[in-house]
mmCIF file of C-alpha atoms in Angstrom:
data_model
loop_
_atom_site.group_PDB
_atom_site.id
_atom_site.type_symbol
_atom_site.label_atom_id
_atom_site.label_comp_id
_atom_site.label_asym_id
_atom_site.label_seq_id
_atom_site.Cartn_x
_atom_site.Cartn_y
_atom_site.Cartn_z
ATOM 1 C CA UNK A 3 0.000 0.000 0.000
ATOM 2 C CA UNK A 4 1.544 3.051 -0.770
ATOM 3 C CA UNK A 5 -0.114 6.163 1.244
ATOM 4 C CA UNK A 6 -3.341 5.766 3.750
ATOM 5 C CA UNK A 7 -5.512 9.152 4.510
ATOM 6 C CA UNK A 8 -7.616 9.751 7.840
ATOM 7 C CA UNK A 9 -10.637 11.759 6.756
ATOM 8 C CA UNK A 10 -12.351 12.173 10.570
ATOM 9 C CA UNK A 11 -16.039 13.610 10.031
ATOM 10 C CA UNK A 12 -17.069 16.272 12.609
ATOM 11 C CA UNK A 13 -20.810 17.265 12.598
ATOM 12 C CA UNK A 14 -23.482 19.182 14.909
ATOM 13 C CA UNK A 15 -27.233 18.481 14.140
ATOM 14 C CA UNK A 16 -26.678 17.684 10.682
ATOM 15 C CA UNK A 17 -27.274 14.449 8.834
ATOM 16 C CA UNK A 18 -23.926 12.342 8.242
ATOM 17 C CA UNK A 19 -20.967 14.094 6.201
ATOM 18 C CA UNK A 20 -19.486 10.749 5.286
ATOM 19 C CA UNK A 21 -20.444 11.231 1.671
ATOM 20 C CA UNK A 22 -17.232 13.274 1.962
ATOM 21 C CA UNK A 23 -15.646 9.988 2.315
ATOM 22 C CA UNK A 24 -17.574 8.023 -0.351
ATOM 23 C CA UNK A 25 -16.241 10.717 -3.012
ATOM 24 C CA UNK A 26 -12.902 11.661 -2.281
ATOM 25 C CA UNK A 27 -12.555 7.263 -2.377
ATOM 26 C CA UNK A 28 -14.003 7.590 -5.724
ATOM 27 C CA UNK A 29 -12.241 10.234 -6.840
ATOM 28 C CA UNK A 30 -8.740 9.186 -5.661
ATOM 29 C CA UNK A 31 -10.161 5.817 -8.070
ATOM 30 C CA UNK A 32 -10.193 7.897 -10.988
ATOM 31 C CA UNK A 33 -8.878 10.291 -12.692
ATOM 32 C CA UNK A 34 -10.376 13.308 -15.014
ATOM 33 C CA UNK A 35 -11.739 10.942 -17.595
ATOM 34 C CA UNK A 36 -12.462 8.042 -14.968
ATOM 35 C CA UNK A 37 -11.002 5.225 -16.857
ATOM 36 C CA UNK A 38 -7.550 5.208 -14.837
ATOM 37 C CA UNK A 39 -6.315 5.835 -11.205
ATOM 38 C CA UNK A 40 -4.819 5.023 -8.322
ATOM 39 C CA UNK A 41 -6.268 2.015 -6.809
ATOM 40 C CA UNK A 42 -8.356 2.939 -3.805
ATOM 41 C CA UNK A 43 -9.685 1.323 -1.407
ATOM 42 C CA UNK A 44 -12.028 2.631 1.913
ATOM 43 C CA UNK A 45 -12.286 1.376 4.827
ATOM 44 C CA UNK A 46 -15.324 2.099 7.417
ATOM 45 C CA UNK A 47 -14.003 2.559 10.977
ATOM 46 C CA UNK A 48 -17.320 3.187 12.476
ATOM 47 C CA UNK A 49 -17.890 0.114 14.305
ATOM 48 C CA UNK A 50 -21.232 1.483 15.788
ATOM 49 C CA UNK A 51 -22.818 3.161 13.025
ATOM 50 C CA UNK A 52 -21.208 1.384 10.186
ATOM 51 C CA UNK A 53 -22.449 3.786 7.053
ATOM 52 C CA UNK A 54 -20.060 2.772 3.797
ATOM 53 C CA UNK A 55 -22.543 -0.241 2.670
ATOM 54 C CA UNK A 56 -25.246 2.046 1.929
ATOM 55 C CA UNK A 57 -23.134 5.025 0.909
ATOM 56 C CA UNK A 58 -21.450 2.262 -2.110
ATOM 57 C CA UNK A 59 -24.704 0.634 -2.367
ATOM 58 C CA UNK A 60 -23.562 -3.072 -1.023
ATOM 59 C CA UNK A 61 -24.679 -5.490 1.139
ATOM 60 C CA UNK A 62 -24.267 -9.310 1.896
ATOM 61 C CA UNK A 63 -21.017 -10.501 3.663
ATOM 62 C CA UNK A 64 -17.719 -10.936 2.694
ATOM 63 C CA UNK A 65 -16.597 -14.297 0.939
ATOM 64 C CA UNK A 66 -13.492 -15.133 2.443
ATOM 65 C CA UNK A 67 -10.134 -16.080 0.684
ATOM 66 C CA UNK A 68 -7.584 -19.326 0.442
ATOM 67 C CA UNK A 69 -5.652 -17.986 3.814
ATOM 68 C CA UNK A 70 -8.903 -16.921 5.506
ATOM 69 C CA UNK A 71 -8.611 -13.196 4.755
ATOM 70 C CA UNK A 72 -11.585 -10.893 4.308
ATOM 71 C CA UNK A 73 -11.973 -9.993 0.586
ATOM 72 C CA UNK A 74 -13.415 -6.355 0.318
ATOM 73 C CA UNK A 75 -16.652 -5.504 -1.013
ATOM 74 C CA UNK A 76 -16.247 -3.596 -4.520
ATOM 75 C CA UNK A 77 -18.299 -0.674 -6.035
ATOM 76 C CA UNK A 78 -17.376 2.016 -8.458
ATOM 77 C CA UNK A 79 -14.104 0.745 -8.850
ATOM 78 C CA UNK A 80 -13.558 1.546 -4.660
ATOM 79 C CA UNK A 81 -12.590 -1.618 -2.601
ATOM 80 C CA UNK A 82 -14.745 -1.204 0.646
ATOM 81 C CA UNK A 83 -14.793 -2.870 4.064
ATOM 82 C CA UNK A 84 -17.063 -2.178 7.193
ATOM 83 C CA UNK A 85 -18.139 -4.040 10.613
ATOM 84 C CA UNK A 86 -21.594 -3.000 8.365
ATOM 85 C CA UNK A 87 -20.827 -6.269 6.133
ATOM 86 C CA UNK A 88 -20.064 -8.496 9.460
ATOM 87 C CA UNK A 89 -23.061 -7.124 11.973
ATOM 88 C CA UNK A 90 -26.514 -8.621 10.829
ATOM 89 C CA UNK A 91 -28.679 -5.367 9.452
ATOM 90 C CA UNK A 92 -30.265 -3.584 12.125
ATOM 91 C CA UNK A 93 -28.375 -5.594 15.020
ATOM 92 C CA UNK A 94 -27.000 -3.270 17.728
ATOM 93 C CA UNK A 95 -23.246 -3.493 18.473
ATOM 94 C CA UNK A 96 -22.814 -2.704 22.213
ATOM 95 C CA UNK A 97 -18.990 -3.297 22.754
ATOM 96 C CA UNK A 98 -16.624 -1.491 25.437
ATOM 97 C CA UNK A 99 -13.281 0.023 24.016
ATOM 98 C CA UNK A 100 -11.440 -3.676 24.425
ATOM 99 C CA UNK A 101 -13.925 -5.270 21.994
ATOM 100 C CA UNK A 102 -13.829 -1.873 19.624
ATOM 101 C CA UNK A 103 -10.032 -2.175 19.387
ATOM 102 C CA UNK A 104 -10.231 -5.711 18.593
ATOM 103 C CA UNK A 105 -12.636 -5.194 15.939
ATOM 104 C CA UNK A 106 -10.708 -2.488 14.470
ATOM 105 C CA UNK A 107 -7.402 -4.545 14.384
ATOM 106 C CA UNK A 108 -9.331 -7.437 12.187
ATOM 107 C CA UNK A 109 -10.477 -4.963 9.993
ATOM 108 C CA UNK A 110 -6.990 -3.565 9.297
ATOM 109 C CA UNK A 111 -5.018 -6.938 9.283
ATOM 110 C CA UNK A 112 -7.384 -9.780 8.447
ATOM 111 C CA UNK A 113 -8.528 -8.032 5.186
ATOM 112 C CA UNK A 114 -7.160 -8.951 1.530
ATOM 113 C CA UNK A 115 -6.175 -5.062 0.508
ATOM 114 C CA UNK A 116 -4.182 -6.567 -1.923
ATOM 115 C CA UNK A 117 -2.416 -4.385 -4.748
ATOM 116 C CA UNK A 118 -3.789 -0.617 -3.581
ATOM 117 C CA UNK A 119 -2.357 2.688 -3.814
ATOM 118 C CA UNK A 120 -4.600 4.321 -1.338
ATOM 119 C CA UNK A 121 -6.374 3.593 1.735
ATOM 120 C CA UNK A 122 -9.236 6.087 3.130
ATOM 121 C CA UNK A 123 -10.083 5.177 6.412
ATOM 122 C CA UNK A 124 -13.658 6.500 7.507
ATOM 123 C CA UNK A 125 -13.437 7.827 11.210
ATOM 124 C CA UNK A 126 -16.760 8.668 13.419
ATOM 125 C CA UNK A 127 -16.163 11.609 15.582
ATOM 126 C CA UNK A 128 -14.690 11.950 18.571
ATOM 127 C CA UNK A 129 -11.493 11.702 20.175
ATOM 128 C CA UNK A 130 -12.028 8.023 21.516
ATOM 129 C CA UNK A 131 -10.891 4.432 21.048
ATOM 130 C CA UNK A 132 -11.048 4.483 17.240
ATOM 131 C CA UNK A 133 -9.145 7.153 16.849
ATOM 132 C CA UNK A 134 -6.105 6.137 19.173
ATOM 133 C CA UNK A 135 -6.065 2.271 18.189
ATOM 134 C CA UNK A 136 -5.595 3.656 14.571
ATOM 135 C CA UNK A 137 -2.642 6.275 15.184
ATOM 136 C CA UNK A 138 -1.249 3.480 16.888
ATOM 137 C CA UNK A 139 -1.701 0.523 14.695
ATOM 138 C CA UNK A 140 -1.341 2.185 11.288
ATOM 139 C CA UNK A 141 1.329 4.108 9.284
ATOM 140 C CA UNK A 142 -0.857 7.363 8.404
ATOM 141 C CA UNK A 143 0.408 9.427 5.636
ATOM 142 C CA UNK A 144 -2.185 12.259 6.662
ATOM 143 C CA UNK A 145 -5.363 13.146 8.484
ATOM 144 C CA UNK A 146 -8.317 15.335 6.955
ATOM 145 C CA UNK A 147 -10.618 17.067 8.897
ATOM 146 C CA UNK A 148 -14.458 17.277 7.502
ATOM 147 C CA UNK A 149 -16.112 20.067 9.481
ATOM 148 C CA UNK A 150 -19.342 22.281 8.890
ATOM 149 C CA UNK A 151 -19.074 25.772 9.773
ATOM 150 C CA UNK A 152 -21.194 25.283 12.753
ATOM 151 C CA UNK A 153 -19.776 26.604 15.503
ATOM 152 C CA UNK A 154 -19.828 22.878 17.692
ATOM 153 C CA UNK A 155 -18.795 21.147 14.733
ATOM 154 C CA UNK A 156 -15.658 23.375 14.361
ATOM 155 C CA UNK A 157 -14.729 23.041 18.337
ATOM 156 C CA UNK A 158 -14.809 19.390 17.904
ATOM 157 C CA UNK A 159 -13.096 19.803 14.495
ATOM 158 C CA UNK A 160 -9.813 21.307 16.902
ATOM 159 C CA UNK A 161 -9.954 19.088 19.462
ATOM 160 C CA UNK A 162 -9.512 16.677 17.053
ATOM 161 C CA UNK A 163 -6.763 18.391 14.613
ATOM 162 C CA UNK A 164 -4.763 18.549 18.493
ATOM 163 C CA UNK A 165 -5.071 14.953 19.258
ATOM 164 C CA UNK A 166 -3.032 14.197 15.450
ATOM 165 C CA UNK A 167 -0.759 16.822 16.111
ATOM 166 C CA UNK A 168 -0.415 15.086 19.814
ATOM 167 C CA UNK A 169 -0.137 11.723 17.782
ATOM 168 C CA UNK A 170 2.201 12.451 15.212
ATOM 169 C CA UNK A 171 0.090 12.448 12.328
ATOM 170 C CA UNK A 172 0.175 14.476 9.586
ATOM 171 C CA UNK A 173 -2.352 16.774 8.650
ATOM 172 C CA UNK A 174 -3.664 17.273 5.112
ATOM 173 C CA UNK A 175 -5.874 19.936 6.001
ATOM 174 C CA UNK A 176 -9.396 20.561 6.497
ATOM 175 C CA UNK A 177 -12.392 20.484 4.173
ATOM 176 C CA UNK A 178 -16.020 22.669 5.239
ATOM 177 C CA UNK A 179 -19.063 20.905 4.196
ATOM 178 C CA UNK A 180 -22.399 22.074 3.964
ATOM 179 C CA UNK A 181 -20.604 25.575 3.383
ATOM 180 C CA UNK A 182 -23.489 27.081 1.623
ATOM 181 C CA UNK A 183 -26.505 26.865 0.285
ATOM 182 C CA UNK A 184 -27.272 28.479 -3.286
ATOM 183 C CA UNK A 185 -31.757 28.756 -3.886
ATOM 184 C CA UNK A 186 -32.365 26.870 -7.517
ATOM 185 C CA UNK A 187 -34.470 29.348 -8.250
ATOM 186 C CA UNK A 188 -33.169 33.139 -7.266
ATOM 187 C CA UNK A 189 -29.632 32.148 -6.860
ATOM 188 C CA UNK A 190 -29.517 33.401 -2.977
ATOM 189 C CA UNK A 191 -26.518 32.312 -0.990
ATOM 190 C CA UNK A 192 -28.077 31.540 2.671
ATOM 191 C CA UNK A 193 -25.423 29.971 5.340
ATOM 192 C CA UNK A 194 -27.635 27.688 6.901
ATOM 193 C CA UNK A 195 -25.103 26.295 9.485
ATOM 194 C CA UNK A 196 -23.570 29.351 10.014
ATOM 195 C CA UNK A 197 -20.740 31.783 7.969
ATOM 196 C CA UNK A 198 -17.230 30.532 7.454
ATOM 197 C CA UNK A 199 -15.335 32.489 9.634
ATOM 198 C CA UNK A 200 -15.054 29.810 12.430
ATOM 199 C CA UNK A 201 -13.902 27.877 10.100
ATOM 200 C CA UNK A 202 -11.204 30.404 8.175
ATOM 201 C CA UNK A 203 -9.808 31.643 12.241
ATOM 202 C CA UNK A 204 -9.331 28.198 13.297
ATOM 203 C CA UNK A 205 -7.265 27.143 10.539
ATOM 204 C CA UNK A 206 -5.171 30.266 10.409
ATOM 205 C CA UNK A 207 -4.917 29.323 14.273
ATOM 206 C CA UNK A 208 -3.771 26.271 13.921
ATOM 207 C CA UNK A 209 -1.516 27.077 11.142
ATOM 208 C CA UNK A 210 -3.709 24.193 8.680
ATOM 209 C CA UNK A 211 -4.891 24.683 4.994
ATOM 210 C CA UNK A 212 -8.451 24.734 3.928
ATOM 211 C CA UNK A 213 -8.649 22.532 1.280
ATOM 212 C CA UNK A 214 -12.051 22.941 -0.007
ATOM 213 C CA UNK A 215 -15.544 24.270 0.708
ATOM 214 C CA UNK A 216 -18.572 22.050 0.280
ATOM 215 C CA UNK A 217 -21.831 23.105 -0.766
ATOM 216 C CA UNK A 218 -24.673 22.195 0.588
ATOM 217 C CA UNK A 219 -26.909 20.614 -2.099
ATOM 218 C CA UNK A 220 -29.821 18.048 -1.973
ATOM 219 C CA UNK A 221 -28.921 16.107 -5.063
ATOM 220 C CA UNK A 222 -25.348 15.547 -3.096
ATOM 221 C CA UNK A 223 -27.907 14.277 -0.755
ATOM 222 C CA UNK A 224 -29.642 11.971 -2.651
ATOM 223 C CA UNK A 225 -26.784 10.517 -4.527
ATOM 224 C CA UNK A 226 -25.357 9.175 -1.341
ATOM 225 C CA UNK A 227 -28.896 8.259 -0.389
ATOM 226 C CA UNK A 228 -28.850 5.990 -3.270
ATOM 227 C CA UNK A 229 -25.598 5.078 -3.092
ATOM 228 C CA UNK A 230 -24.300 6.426 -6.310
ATOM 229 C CA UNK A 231 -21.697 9.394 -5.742
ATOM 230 C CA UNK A 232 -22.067 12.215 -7.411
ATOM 231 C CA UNK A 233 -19.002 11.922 -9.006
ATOM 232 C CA UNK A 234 -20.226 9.325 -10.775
ATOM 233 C CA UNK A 235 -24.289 10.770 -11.333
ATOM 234 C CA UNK A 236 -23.076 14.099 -12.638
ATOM 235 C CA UNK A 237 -19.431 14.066 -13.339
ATOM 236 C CA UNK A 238 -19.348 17.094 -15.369
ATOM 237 C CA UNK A 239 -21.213 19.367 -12.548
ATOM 238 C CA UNK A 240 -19.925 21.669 -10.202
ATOM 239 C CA UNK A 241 -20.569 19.609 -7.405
ATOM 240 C CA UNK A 242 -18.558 16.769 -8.628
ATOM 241 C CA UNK A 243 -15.399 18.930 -9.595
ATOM 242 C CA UNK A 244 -15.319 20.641 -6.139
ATOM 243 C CA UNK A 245 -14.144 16.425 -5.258
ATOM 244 C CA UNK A 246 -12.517 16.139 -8.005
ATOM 245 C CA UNK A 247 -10.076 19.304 -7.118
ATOM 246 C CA UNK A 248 -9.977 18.129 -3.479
ATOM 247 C CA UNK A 249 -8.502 14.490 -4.083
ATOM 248 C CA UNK A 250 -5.991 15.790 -6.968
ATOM 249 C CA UNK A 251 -4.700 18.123 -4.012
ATOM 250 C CA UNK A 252 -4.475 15.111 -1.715
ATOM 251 C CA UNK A 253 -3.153 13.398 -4.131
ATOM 252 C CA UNK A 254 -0.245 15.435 -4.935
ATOM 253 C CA UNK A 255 0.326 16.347 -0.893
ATOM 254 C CA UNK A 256 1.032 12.710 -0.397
ATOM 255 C CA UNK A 257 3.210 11.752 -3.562
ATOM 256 C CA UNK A 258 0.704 9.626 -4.843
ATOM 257 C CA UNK A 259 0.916 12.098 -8.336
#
C-alpha cells in the first residue's frame, strides 16, 4: 500500500458528512476521464454506526479467501470494508473500548487489501478508542478534517486536529461541508449552518490549509442516499469537480501524483 488518509467527520445536528468519504474514495479511483487511477480502497471505521454499505450501495457478507482473509466488497471501482458487512442489518453493536479495538485490528489486518495505492479510512467523531487504536496501529500518511461551519462542529473539528498533532500524524488539512446553500431558483446564498469564519480563524490558528468548501446541495444528498456518488451521477457538474479538485490536491500532498 503506498499512502493511507484519515478523513475524521465532525458534525453538529446535521445528517452524516461521510459522503465526503464516499467521493474523495471515488475520486482518488479515478482520474479526469475516470477510466484510470490510483487504486483505492475505503475502509469504514465506524464500528457502531457502520455507514459505507449504503453510501457504495452493497450489502451481503464478505466471501473469504484461500488464507482466511476478508476480501473487500467492490463498487465504483472503490474496494470497501465495514463491521456493516459483518453485523446482521439492524443488530445493535454494544462493545466497550477492548472489543472496539479488537474489531478495528481485524479490519486492518485480516482483510485482503491486496495491490492498492490508497487507503481512506472512515473515522466517526470523537477523540475516543477508534481514533487512538488507529494512530497506533497504522502508518498514516495524513489526516483530513471534515467540518461544517457550525460553531460545535468546528470546536470538535480542533480538538480533534490537536489529538493528530499530539499523535504524530500528519495533517492534510481541512475540508467545510455544507458551506453554503445556493436557492435553484433566485440564486440566494443563505449559510444555513452558520458563515465561514469559524472555520477560516481556526485554521489560520492552527496554522492548517483549507482545502475545499462544500456546498450544501440536496442532489449531493440523494446521490449518497442511493448510493451512487455524485461523481459518478453528474461528473461534469460543479458539485462533482469541487471532489474532483480536493482528491488531486491530496493526491499530490502525499506523492501519490
Amino acid at each position: 500500500m503506498s499512502a493511507s488518509i484519515l478523513p475524521r467527520i465532525y458534525r453538529h445536528g446535521v445528517n452524516s458528512l461521510h459522503p465526503v468519504c464516499q467521493k474523495l474514495a471515488r475520486r482518488l479511483g479515478c482520474n479526469a476521464d475516470c477510466r484510470t487511477g490510483y487504486r483505492t480502497g475505503i475502509l469504514d471505521t465506524d464500528i457502531f454506526g457502520p455507514s459505507i454499505p449504503t453510501l457504495f450501495n452493497l450489502s451481503g457478507e464478505p466471501r473469504l479467501s484461500s488464507d482466511n482473509m476478508l476480501v473487500p466488497m467492490s463498487n465504483y471501482g472503490v474496494k470497501t470494508m465495514s463491521m456493516g458487512y459483518l453485523v446482521p442489518e439492524g443488530q445493535v453493536v454494544a462493545w466497550r473500548g477492548l472489543m472496539v479495538s479488537r474489531a478495528l485490528t481485524q479490519l486492518l489486518r485480516d482483510v485482503a487489501w491486496d495491490g492498492l495505492d490508497v487507503l481512506v479510512m472512515d473515522l466517526p467523531p470523537g477523540t475516543g478508542d477508534t481514533q487512538l487504536s488507529i494512530a497506533q496501529q497504522v502508518v498514516v500518511d495524513g489526516a483530513l478534517v471534515v467540518t461544517t461551519p457550525h460553531t460545535l462542529a468546528v470546536q470538535d473539528a480542533v480538538r480533534g486536529i490537536q489529538l493528530f498533532r499530539k499523535a504524530n500524524v500528519p495533517l492534510l488539512g481541512v475540508v467545510q461541508n455544507m458551506s453554503v446553500f445556493c436557492c435553484p431558483g433566485c440564486q440566494t446564498e443563505t449559510h444555513i449552518f452558520g458563515k465561514d469564519e469559524g472555520v477560516r480563524k481556526a485554521c489560520a490558528e492552527l496554522d492548517v490549509p483549507l482545502l475545499a468548501d462544500i456546498p450544501l446541495h440536496p442532489l449531493i444528498g440523494d446521490d449518497a442516499h442511493r448510493g451512487k456518488p455524485t461523481v459518478v451521477s453528474e461528473p461534469e457538474s460543479s458539485r462533482a469537480q469541487a471532489f474532483l479538485t480536493l482528491a488531486k490536491d491530496i493526491g499530490t500532498t502525499i506523492g501519490l501524483s
